[in-house]
Amino acid sequence: MSVTFTVQRGSQSGKVVQGTSSRQLGRNEAYLKITHSGLCGTDEHYLHNGIVLGHEGVGIVEAVGPDVTTVKVGDRVGFGWVHKTCGRCQYCLTGLDTYCENKTEFGIHDHDVGSFASHAVWDADALHKIPDGLDSAHAAPLMCGGATVWTPFALYGIRPTDRVGIVGVGGLGHLAIQFGAKMGCKVVVFSSSESKREDAMKLGASEFHVLHADSPLEGIEPVRHMLLCGNAQPDYSRIIPLTASAGKIYNLIVSFDAPPMPMLPLMARGISIQGSAGAPRAEIRKMLDFAVQHGIKPTIMTWPLNTQGVEDAMKVLREGKMRYRGVLVAE
């Protein structure tokens, strides 16, 4: 079965350009109509590369290949950064398929498919059924943003009652606050802006502190786990004193910066840094169920899923005015 569909690509000039993609439906692939797509800051990094943009998709399955057993026509499904995993490497076999040695992923492979499109062809095993009770517009940002902040809570030993720091109240941070609060953690928010205080407290924060270059750190009880959720690497000389001895800093920021790292306090106080991005398939499905059970949803702004809508949404994101995740909605 051959299919052709409309896509929104980046370009060398940085303008979003509408085009078409054609694919032959593979034996274990599904063809889905995209109804909603989240907008992630990472899309900005690929804006000049000429690839189909978007990696937070939700849609309805319209056709499946002959070997597909995990989804069926009519299912409401989502997909994220990873297009396909091998199922055979050491990471796939131990439940860490997001690190699959042979994976196909956004930005590196399959440049002609993405979530900024009318349809997508996707490996069926990399699709996630959206549970009842979760609106598609709210499910889309969970495919990458939600998955990214879920992983530290799910895989790296964060426990109820732990003090968990969230640096940045944005697309990632506002979801991390909700997950942490619903898991019973004491969520301590650090933001460069006092204007985010009310939102952070409503989302479930226990404490809120304004953190900028000259703000005092005295009197703030250090946190056991510190999640970096901003749009740029922080000043680690100010983050480390806010992290408890034997604590952990989780870098969730997609950045090409190489900030200086004060190694002596890390060593002397036993603080470690954990990188993380996305989530294994099993964890994404647990996250979706948890979101339904606890009423967790992103705060969103919406635009039409077309060229102008993508341009307008990315402009708002670029200007720092997004509250807090952009969602593109098919017309």
XYZ file of C-alpha atoms in Angstrom:
331
model
C 0.000 0.000 0.000
C 1.443 3.329 -1.103
C 0.423 6.539 0.684
C 1.091 10.233 0.092
C 0.505 12.921 2.701
C 1.131 16.579 3.504
C 4.116 17.541 5.675
C 5.651 20.678 7.182
C 9.424 20.845 6.758
C 12.147 23.112 7.971
C 14.395 24.763 5.406
C 17.876 26.230 5.135
C 16.403 29.710 5.576
C 14.526 28.695 8.719
C 11.110 29.086 7.106
C 8.559 26.304 7.441
C 7.690 24.878 4.025
C 4.739 22.660 3.121
C 5.418 19.619 0.986
C 4.432 15.987 0.517
C 5.909 12.639 1.471
C 5.198 9.259 -0.092
C 5.777 5.944 1.644
C 5.129 2.277 1.097
C 3.379 0.867 4.161
C 5.680 -1.740 5.716
C 4.594 -5.082 7.100
C 4.754 -3.915 10.736
C 3.825 -0.290 10.141
C 0.669 1.710 10.730
C -0.671 4.635 8.735
C -2.339 7.212 10.933
C -4.115 10.499 10.481
C -2.529 13.045 12.794
C -5.054 15.053 14.790
C -2.717 16.797 17.242
C 0.984 17.530 17.535
C 2.907 18.992 20.416
C 5.577 21.604 19.762
C 8.897 20.898 21.485
C 11.852 23.240 21.807
C 13.962 20.582 20.104
C 12.072 21.231 16.861
C 13.799 24.610 16.796
C 17.188 22.870 16.602
C 16.130 21.152 13.358
C 14.354 24.098 11.768
C 17.197 24.725 9.292
C 17.746 21.067 8.347
C 14.990 20.536 5.797
C 13.420 17.593 7.618
C 9.769 17.037 8.462
C 9.347 18.572 11.902
C 7.513 17.350 14.984
C 7.856 14.368 17.305
C 4.860 14.619 19.657
C 2.038 13.156 17.595
C -1.426 11.837 18.341
C -3.773 10.462 15.713
C -6.117 7.751 14.507
C -4.902 4.569 12.811
C -6.294 4.336 9.260
C -4.422 1.283 7.937
C -1.974 -1.350 9.147
C 0.537 -3.685 7.559
C -0.097 -7.460 7.465
C 2.160 -8.243 10.464
C 0.720 -5.633 12.847
C -0.835 -7.075 16.007
C -0.447 -4.256 18.548
C -2.837 -1.670 17.079
C -5.854 -1.742 14.786
C -7.736 0.617 12.499
C -9.607 3.193 14.563
C -7.234 3.150 17.544
C -6.177 6.504 18.995
C -2.410 6.397 19.376
C 0.568 8.602 20.074
C 4.229 8.586 19.085
C 7.354 10.393 20.178
C 11.045 10.788 19.417
C 11.792 7.137 18.666
C 10.423 5.765 15.391
C 11.572 2.165 15.782
C 13.717 -0.045 18.014
C 15.438 -3.329 17.193
C 14.142 -5.407 20.115
C 17.407 -7.391 20.217
C 20.172 -5.229 21.707
C 21.100 -5.169 25.402
C 19.045 -2.023 26.001
C 15.892 -3.323 24.366
C 16.202 -6.594 26.266
C 16.515 -4.795 29.620
C 13.627 -2.378 29.169
C 15.732 0.637 28.204
C 14.762 0.705 24.534
C 14.988 4.490 24.404
C 18.766 3.824 24.245
C 18.458 1.097 21.585
C 21.754 0.744 19.729
C 19.949 0.390 16.396
C 16.983 2.712 16.845
C 15.460 4.932 14.203
C 14.823 8.381 15.684
C 13.697 11.920 14.958
C 16.320 14.231 13.498
C 18.720 11.431 12.578
C 16.658 9.060 10.415
C 13.360 9.042 8.528
C 13.512 12.703 7.539
C 10.274 12.472 5.561
C 7.937 11.686 8.478
C 7.059 13.623 11.610
C 4.114 14.922 13.580
C 3.832 18.266 11.740
C 1.913 16.513 8.989
C -1.495 15.317 7.911
C -0.475 11.663 8.334
C 2.459 9.517 9.371
C 3.728 6.008 8.716
C 5.147 4.555 11.937
C 6.414 1.255 13.272
C 3.396 -0.150 15.099
C 5.452 -1.282 18.097
C 6.527 2.328 18.710
C 2.932 3.581 18.948
C 1.208 4.080 22.297
C -2.538 3.694 22.737
C -4.017 6.801 24.351
C -6.175 5.809 27.332
C -9.746 6.982 27.707
C -9.976 10.062 29.869
C -6.980 11.798 28.301
C -7.777 14.395 25.648
C -5.652 14.152 22.508
C -4.557 17.780 22.837
C -3.206 16.994 26.305
C -1.725 13.648 25.290
C 0.460 15.067 22.503
C 2.915 17.021 24.731
C 3.318 13.960 26.946
C 4.892 12.012 24.076
C 8.229 13.806 24.550
C 7.983 16.510 27.217
C 5.999 14.373 29.616
C 8.110 11.286 28.952
C 11.320 13.216 29.574
C 10.323 14.433 33.034
C 8.628 11.138 33.956
C 11.829 9.105 33.599
C 13.710 10.512 36.632
C 10.706 9.787 38.851
C 10.202 6.298 37.412
C 13.725 4.948 36.933
C 16.216 6.726 39.170
C 15.094 6.183 42.730
C 12.981 9.231 43.551
C 10.660 8.304 46.411
C 7.574 9.829 48.033
C 8.476 12.550 50.583
C 11.848 13.246 48.858
C 12.676 16.906 48.294
C 12.733 17.269 44.518
C 13.935 20.478 42.902
C 12.552 21.686 39.577
C 14.596 24.374 37.825
C 12.404 26.209 35.328
C 8.635 26.495 35.033
C 8.106 25.902 31.336
C 7.104 23.113 29.005
C 9.025 20.487 30.975
C 8.965 22.033 34.419
C 5.221 22.531 34.711
C 4.730 18.807 34.009
C 7.513 17.753 36.387
C 5.840 19.721 39.189
C 2.600 17.809 38.657
C 4.230 14.375 38.491
C 6.316 15.050 41.583
C 3.418 16.381 43.628
C 1.124 13.474 42.712
C 3.867 11.002 43.624
C 4.033 12.462 47.110
C 7.293 14.365 46.749
C 7.984 17.752 48.268
C 8.419 19.777 45.092
C 10.748 22.767 45.378
C 10.624 25.080 42.363
C 13.425 27.400 41.279
C 12.600 30.002 38.646
C 14.213 33.147 37.312
C 10.815 34.858 37.390
C 8.597 35.739 40.337
C 5.705 35.795 37.848
C 5.706 31.967 37.766
C 5.079 31.595 41.517
C 1.286 31.422 41.388
C 1.269 28.885 38.554
C 3.879 26.718 40.263
C 1.985 26.601 43.540
C -1.299 25.786 41.798
C 0.412 22.921 39.970
C 1.512 21.390 43.265
C 4.789 23.000 44.341
C 5.522 23.057 48.071
C 8.101 25.849 47.831
C 9.026 28.477 45.266
C 12.332 30.337 45.107
C 13.481 32.974 42.634
C 16.917 31.980 41.390
C 19.079 34.412 39.466
C 22.728 35.426 39.370
C 22.810 37.326 42.667
C 19.906 35.840 44.631
C 20.907 34.530 48.093
C 21.004 30.764 48.568
C 21.159 30.806 52.350
C 18.174 29.383 54.170
C 17.084 27.068 51.342
C 17.146 23.429 52.389
C 18.980 21.419 49.694
C 17.034 18.933 47.594
C 17.830 15.264 47.121
C 17.006 15.321 43.411
C 17.376 18.357 41.124
C 15.659 18.291 37.706
C 16.957 20.835 35.202
C 13.953 21.748 33.061
C 14.822 25.156 31.609
C 15.724 26.094 28.050
C 19.446 26.644 28.691
C 22.145 25.160 30.880
C 22.209 26.803 34.329
C 25.106 28.125 36.368
C 26.168 24.910 38.087
C 28.050 26.839 40.756
C 24.619 27.891 42.016
C 22.803 24.604 41.405
C 25.287 22.403 43.268
C 24.911 24.180 46.663
C 21.139 23.644 46.399
C 21.645 19.894 45.929
C 22.018 17.673 48.998
C 25.140 15.594 49.580
C 24.852 12.246 47.772
C 22.084 13.843 45.718
C 21.621 13.799 41.985
C 21.223 16.457 39.286
C 19.196 15.402 36.236
C 20.028 17.232 33.028
C 16.875 17.200 30.875
C 17.891 20.165 28.701
C 18.654 19.729 24.998
C 21.564 22.122 24.615
C 24.830 22.290 22.698
C 26.410 24.536 25.336
C 29.395 23.364 27.389
C 29.060 25.235 30.691
C 31.905 25.109 33.228
C 31.401 22.371 35.812
C 32.775 22.797 39.359
C 34.112 19.274 39.842
C 35.490 19.585 43.379
C 32.118 20.059 45.140
C 30.648 17.206 43.097
C 33.432 14.934 44.276
C 33.573 16.159 47.868
C 29.824 15.875 48.414
C 29.129 12.785 46.330
C 26.754 14.564 43.941
C 26.171 12.892 40.573
C 24.764 14.120 37.277
C 22.308 11.945 35.356
C 21.472 12.612 31.723
C 18.022 11.628 30.510
C 15.808 12.170 27.486
C 12.508 10.593 26.576
C 11.416 7.322 28.153
C 11.260 3.613 27.330
C 8.012 2.450 25.745
C 6.839 0.664 28.887
C 7.336 3.821 30.939
C 5.490 6.016 28.442
C 2.468 3.751 28.792
C 2.685 3.839 32.602
C 2.981 7.631 32.437
C -0.186 7.926 30.346
C -2.120 5.783 32.826
C -0.728 7.779 35.761
C -1.763 11.045 34.092
C -5.338 9.795 33.727
C -5.490 8.475 37.295
C -4.254 11.741 38.796
C -5.704 14.312 36.412
C -2.310 15.462 35.160
C -2.375 17.468 31.958
C -0.242 20.103 30.303
C -1.251 23.728 30.152
C -1.509 24.369 26.423
C -1.880 27.017 23.734
C -3.228 25.856 20.370
C -2.687 26.688 16.701
C -3.893 25.081 13.457
C -1.714 22.286 12.089
C -0.619 24.080 8.926
C 2.368 26.116 7.766
C 1.222 29.397 9.287
C 0.201 27.694 12.511
C 3.639 26.124 12.887
C 5.345 29.457 12.160
C 3.161 31.315 14.665
C 3.589 28.710 17.400
C 7.356 28.592 16.982
C 7.521 32.386 17.153
C 5.687 32.380 20.498
C 8.009 29.647 21.782
C 11.084 31.516 20.566
C 9.951 34.697 22.316
C 9.503 32.866 25.616
C 5.761 33.541 25.722
C 4.506 29.943 25.593
C 2.266 28.896 28.506
C 3.355 26.158 28.675
C 3.209 23.764 25.691
C 2.141 24.534 22.147
C -0.239 22.122 20.423
C -1.037 22.089 16.708
C -4.551 20.902 15.895
C -5.584 19.438 12.532
C -8.280 21.457 10.786
